[in-house]
CSV table of C-alpha atoms in Angstrom, one decimal:
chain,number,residue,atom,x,y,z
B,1,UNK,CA,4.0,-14.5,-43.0
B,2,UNK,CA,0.4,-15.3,-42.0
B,3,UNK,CA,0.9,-17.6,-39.7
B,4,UNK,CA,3.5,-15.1,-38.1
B,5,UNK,CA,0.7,-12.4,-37.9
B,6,UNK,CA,-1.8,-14.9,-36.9
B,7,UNK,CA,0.6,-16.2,-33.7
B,8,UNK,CA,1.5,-12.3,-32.6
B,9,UNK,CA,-2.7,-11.4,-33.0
B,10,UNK,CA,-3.3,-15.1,-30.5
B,11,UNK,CA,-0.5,-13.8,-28.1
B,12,UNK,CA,-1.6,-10.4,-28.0
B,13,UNK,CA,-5.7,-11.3,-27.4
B,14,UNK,CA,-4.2,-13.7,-24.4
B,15,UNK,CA,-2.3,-11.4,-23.1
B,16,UNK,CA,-5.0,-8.8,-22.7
B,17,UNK,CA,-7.2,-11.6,-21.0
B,18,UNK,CA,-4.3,-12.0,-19.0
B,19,UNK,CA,-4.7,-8.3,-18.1
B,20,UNK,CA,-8.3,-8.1,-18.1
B,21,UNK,CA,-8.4,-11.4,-15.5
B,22,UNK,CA,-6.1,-9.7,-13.3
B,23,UNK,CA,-7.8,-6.4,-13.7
B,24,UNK,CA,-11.3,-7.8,-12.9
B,25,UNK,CA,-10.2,-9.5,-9.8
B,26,UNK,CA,-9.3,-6.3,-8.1
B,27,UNK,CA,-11.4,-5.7,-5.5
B,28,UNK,CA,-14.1,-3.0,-5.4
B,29,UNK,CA,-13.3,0.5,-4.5
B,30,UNK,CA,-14.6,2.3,-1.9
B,31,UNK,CA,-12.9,5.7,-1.6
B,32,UNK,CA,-11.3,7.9,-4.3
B,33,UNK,CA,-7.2,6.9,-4.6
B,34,UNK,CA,-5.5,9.1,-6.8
B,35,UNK,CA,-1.9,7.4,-6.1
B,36,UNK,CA,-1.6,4.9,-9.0
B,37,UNK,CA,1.6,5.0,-10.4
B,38,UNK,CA,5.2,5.4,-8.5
B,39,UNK,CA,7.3,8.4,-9.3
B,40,UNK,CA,10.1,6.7,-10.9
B,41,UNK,CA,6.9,4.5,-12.5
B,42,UNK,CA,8.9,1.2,-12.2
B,43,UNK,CA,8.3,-2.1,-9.8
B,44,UNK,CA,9.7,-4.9,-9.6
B,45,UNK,CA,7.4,-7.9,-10.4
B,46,UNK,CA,8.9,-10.0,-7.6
B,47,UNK,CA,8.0,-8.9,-4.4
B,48,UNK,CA,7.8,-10.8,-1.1
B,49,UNK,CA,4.4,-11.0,0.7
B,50,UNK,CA,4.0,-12.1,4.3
B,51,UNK,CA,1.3,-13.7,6.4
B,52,UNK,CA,-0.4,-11.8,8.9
B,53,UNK,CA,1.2,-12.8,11.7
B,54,UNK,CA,4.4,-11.9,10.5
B,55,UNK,CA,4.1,-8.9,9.2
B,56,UNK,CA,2.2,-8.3,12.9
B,57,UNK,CA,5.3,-9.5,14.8
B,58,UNK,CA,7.7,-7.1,12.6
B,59,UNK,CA,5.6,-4.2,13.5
B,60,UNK,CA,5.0,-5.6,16.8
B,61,UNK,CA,8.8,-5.5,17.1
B,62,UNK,CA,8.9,-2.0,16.2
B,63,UNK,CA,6.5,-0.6,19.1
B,64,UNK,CA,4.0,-0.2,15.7
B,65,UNK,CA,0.2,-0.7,17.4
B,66,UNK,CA,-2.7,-1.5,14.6
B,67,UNK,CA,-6.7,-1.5,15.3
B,68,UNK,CA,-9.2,-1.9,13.4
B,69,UNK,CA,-13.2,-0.8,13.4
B,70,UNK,CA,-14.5,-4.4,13.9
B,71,UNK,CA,-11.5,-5.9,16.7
B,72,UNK,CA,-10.2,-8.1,14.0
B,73,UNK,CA,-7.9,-9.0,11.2
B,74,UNK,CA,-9.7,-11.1,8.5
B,75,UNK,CA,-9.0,-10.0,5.1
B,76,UNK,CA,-12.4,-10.2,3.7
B,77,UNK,CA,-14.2,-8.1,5.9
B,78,UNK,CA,-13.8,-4.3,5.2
B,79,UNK,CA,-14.2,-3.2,9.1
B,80,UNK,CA,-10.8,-5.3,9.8
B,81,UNK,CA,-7.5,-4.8,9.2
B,82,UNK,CA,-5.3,-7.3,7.8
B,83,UNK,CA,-1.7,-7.8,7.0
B,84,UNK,CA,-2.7,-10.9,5.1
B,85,UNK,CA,-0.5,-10.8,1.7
B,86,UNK,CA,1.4,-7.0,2.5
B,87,UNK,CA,4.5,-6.9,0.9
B,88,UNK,CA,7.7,-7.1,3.0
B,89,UNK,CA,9.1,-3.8,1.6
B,90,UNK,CA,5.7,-2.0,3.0
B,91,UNK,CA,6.0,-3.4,6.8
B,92,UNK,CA,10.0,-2.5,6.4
B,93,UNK,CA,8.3,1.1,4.8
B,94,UNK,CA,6.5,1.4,8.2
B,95,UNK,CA,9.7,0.7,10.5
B,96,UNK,CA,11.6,3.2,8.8
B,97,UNK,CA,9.0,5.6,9.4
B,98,UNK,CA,8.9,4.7,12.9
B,99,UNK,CA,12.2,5.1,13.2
B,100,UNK,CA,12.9,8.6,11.1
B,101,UNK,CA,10.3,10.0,13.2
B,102,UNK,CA,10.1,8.6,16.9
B,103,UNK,CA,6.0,9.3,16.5
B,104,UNK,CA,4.2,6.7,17.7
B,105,UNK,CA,2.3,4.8,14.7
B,106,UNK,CA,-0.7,3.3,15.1
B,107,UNK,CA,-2.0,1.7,11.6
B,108,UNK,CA,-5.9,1.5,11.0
B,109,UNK,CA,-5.7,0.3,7.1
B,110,UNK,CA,-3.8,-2.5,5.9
B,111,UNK,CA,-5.1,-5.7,2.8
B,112,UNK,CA,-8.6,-6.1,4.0
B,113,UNK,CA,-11.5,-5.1,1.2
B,114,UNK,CA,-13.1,-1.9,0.9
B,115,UNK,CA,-10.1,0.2,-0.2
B,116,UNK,CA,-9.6,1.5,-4.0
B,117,UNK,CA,-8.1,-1.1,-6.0
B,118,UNK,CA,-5.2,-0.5,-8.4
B,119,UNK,CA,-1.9,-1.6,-8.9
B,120,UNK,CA,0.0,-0.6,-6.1
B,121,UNK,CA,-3.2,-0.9,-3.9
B,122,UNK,CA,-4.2,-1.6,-0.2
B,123,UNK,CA,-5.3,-4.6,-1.4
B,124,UNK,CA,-2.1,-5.6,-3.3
B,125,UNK,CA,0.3,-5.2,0.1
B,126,UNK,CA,1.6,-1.9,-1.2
B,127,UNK,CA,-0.3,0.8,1.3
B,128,UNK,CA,-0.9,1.5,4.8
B,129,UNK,CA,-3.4,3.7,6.7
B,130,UNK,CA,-2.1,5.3,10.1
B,131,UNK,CA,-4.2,7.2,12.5
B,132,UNK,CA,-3.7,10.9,12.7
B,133,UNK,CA,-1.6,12.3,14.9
B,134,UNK,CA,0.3,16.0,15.4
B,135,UNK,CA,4.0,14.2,15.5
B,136,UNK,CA,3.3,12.2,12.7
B,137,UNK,CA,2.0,15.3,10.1
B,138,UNK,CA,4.4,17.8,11.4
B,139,UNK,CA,7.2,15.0,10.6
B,140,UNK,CA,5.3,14.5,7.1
B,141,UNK,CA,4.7,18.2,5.8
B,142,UNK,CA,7.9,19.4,7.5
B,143,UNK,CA,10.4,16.7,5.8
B,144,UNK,CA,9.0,15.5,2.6
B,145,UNK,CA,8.1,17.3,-0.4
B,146,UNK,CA,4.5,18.3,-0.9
B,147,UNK,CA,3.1,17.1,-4.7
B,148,UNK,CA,-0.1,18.9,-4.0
B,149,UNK,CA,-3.5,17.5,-3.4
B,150,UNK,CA,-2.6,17.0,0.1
B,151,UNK,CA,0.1,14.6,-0.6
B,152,UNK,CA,3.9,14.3,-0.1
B,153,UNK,CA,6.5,12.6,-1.5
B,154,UNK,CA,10.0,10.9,0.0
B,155,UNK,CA,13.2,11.6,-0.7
B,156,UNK,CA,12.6,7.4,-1.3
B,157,UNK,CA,9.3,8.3,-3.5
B,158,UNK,CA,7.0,6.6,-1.0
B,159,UNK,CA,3.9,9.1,-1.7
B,160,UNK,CA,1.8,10.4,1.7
B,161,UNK,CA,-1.8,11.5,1.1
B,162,UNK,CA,-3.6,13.2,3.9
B,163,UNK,CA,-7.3,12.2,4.0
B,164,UNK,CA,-9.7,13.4,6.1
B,165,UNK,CA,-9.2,11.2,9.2
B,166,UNK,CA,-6.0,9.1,7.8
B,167,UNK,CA,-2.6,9.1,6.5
B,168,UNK,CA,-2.7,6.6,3.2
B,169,UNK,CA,0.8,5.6,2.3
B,170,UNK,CA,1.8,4.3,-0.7
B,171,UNK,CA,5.7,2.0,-0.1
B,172,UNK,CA,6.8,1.5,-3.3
B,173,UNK,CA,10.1,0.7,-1.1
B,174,UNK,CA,11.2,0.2,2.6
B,175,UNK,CA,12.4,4.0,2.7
B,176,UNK,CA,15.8,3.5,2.9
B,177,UNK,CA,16.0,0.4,5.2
C-alpha cells in the first residue's frame, strides 16, 4: 500500500512539472485577454499546425491580406506578424469568415510574441487579430451573440472581442468549414 501511495504522489509531482514547464514557457503578456477557456470548454489535444507559408498561401487563396507594424513575419519579434505554428482549424476559421461575410479581411495579429499567453493563445495558433473595418463589425454584432464585455460568440463558439483598434478572435474551430 505504500509503495502504491508513494508511485501516485511521484506521478502526480511530475505531472505538475509537466504543467508548470509548459506553463512557464508561455510567452509574456502584453495586453489583458480575458478569452481563456472555449464555451463548450473542450479541445482536442491533437491539432494540426502549419508553417508560415502555408498558412499564408491558404489565406492568400482566400483574397485574406495580413500586415504587420514592422513589414515582416518572424515569430519572435512582437512588431511582425507570423503564421509560424497557427493551427489549421484557425486559418480555415478565417476563410469561413471570409466567406460568411464577403468583408474584406485584412489580419494585423497572428503567433508572433507580445500577445497574452494562455491556452488557446495568439501564441499557441488559436487567435487572429483583424483590422477594423464597418463590414466586418456590422457582420459581427449583427449575426453573433454578444457575451458582453465587448465580445460575441458563434453559433460555432468562436468568441469575437472588440478591442480598441482590433478584432481578437479566438477559433476554437474552422466555423463550420
Amino acid at each position: 500500500m505504500r509503495v502504491l501511495a508513494r508511485a501516485a504522489a511521484v506521478l502526480a509531482a511530475t505531472a505538475t512539472a509537466l504543467l508548470l514547464a509548459t506553463t512557464a514557457s508561455a510567452q509574456p503578456t502584453a495586453e489583458h485577454d480575458p478569452i481563456s477557456t472555449p464555451a463548450a470548454a473542450t479541445a482536442s489535444a491533437l491539432v494540426t499546425k502549419l508553417s508560415h507559408s502555408d498558412a499564408a498561401s491558404r489565406l492568400r487563396s482566400s483574397n485574406i491580406t495580413w500586415s504587420s507594424s514592422g513589414g515582416c513575419s518572424d515569430r519572435t519579434r512582437p512588431n511582425c506578424t507570423s503564421f509560424e505554428q497557427v493551427n489549421l482549424a484557425t486559418i480555415q476559421g478565417a476563410q469561413t469568415l471570409k466567406s460568411a461575410t464577403g468583408c474584406a479581411l485584412n489580419v494585423t495579429g497572428g503567433t508572433e510574441v507580445g500577445h497574452a499567453s494562455g491556452t488557446y493563445s495568439h501564441y499557441n495558433g488559436y487567435k487572429l487579430d483583424f483590422a477594423l473595418s464597418g463590414c466586418l463589425t456590422n457582420y459581427i454584432k449583427g449575426t453573433f451573440t454578444s457575451i458582453g464585455g465587448n465580445q460575441w460568440r458563434s453559433g460555432s463558439g468562436n468568441v469575437y472581442f472588440l478591442e480598441s483598434n482590433h478584432w481578437d478572435v479566438t477559433f476554437y474551430n474552422c466555423g463550420g468549414c
